[in-house]
């Protein structure tokens, strides 16, 4: 496997872990129907609290993932990918039809 493929896989793993941990702590919330397709920030924590809580869980549950810079970048990306809309546009579209 090439180095770039390995790095891409590692980035995806950190992203997926960050997503799951942010969901676990309540920093993001999925649509019940469109999980992993649409989520939003809950506003429950500020960024520093998210980093602290999520890093603590990472250390405890995923000790082999110890690149905290990459993990925090993944948290930032998950939060950036969160929708700013109040309701899932996929569900809204279905209800409007």
Short mmCIF file of C-alpha atoms in Angstrom, two decimals:
data_model
loop_
_atom_site.label_atom_id
_atom_site.label_comp_id
_atom_site.label_asym_id
_atom_site.label_seq_id
_atom_site.Cartn_x
_atom_site.Cartn_y
_atom_site.Cartn_z
CA UNK A 1 0.00 0.00 0.00
CA UNK A 2 1.35 3.40 -0.92
CA UNK A 3 2.10 6.03 1.69
CA UNK A 4 -0.61 8.37 0.38
CA UNK A 5 -3.22 5.58 0.50
CA UNK A 6 -2.18 4.75 4.07
CA UNK A 7 -2.45 8.42 5.05
CA UNK A 8 -5.88 8.70 3.44
CA UNK A 9 -7.05 5.60 5.29
CA UNK A 10 -5.69 6.96 8.56
CA UNK A 11 -7.40 10.33 7.98
CA UNK A 12 -10.69 8.52 7.31
CA UNK A 13 -10.28 6.47 10.49
CA UNK A 14 -9.67 9.59 12.58
CA UNK A 15 -12.66 11.30 10.96
CA UNK A 16 -14.95 8.34 11.66
CA UNK A 17 -13.74 8.09 15.25
CA UNK A 18 -14.20 11.84 15.75
CA UNK A 19 -17.72 11.62 14.32
CA UNK A 20 -18.69 8.75 16.64
CA UNK A 21 -17.19 10.42 19.70
CA UNK A 22 -18.86 13.77 18.95
CA UNK A 23 -22.16 11.93 18.65
CA UNK A 24 -21.50 10.09 21.91
CA UNK A 25 -20.84 13.29 23.87
CA UNK A 26 -23.78 15.09 22.28
CA UNK A 27 -21.80 17.69 20.34
CA UNK A 28 -23.49 16.64 17.09
CA UNK A 29 -26.87 15.11 16.40
CA UNK A 30 -27.87 12.93 13.45
CA UNK A 31 -31.14 12.82 11.64
CA UNK A 32 -32.80 9.62 12.88
CA UNK A 33 -33.57 8.57 9.30
CA UNK A 34 -30.48 9.91 7.48
CA UNK A 35 -27.73 9.03 9.93
CA UNK A 36 -24.24 9.88 8.63
CA UNK A 37 -25.85 11.82 5.75
CA UNK A 38 -27.07 14.80 7.77
CA UNK A 39 -26.06 16.09 11.19
CA UNK A 40 -25.93 19.35 13.02
CA UNK A 41 -24.02 20.80 15.95
CA UNK A 42 -26.01 20.85 19.17
CA UNK A 43 -24.24 23.86 20.68
CA UNK A 44 -23.91 21.90 23.90
CA UNK A 45 -20.17 22.60 24.22
CA UNK A 46 -17.65 25.15 23.06
CA UNK A 47 -14.68 24.01 20.96
CA UNK A 48 -12.26 23.65 23.90
CA UNK A 49 -14.74 21.51 25.83
CA UNK A 50 -15.27 19.34 22.75
CA UNK A 51 -11.52 18.83 22.33
CA UNK A 52 -11.08 17.96 26.01
CA UNK A 53 -13.99 15.52 26.24
CA UNK A 54 -13.34 13.88 22.88
CA UNK A 55 -9.59 13.51 23.50
CA UNK A 56 -10.27 11.89 26.85
CA UNK A 57 -12.55 9.34 25.19
CA UNK A 58 -10.04 8.78 22.38
CA UNK A 59 -7.27 8.04 24.90
CA UNK A 60 -9.49 5.64 26.82
CA UNK A 61 -11.22 3.80 23.95
CA UNK A 62 -8.72 4.11 21.10
CA UNK A 63 -5.23 4.19 22.66
CA UNK A 64 -3.60 3.21 19.36
CA UNK A 65 -4.81 6.51 17.85
CA UNK A 66 -2.47 8.96 19.52
CA UNK A 67 -1.99 11.66 16.88
CA UNK A 68 -3.95 14.33 18.71
CA UNK A 69 -3.26 17.00 16.08
CA UNK A 70 -4.82 14.80 13.42
CA UNK A 71 -7.69 13.97 15.76
CA UNK A 72 -8.41 17.64 16.45
CA UNK A 73 -8.28 18.36 12.72
CA UNK A 74 -10.83 15.58 12.24
CA UNK A 75 -13.05 17.09 14.93
CA UNK A 76 -12.84 20.42 13.13
CA UNK A 77 -13.81 18.75 9.85
CA UNK A 78 -16.77 16.89 11.36
CA UNK A 79 -18.02 20.16 12.84
CA UNK A 80 -17.43 21.96 9.55
CA UNK A 81 -19.41 19.26 7.73
CA UNK A 82 -22.36 19.73 10.10
CA UNK A 83 -25.41 21.33 8.59
CA UNK A 84 -26.49 24.81 9.59
CA UNK A 85 -30.13 23.98 8.85
CA UNK A 86 -32.50 23.23 11.72
CA UNK A 87 -34.05 20.22 10.05
CA UNK A 88 -32.89 17.48 7.75
CA UNK A 89 -33.39 18.61 4.13
CA UNK A 90 -33.91 15.01 2.99
CA UNK A 91 -36.80 14.50 5.41
CA UNK A 92 -38.17 17.95 4.63
CA UNK A 93 -38.18 17.13 0.92
CA UNK A 94 -40.03 13.89 1.56
CA UNK A 95 -42.63 15.67 3.69
CA UNK A 96 -43.09 18.40 1.09
CA UNK A 97 -43.82 15.90 -1.70
#
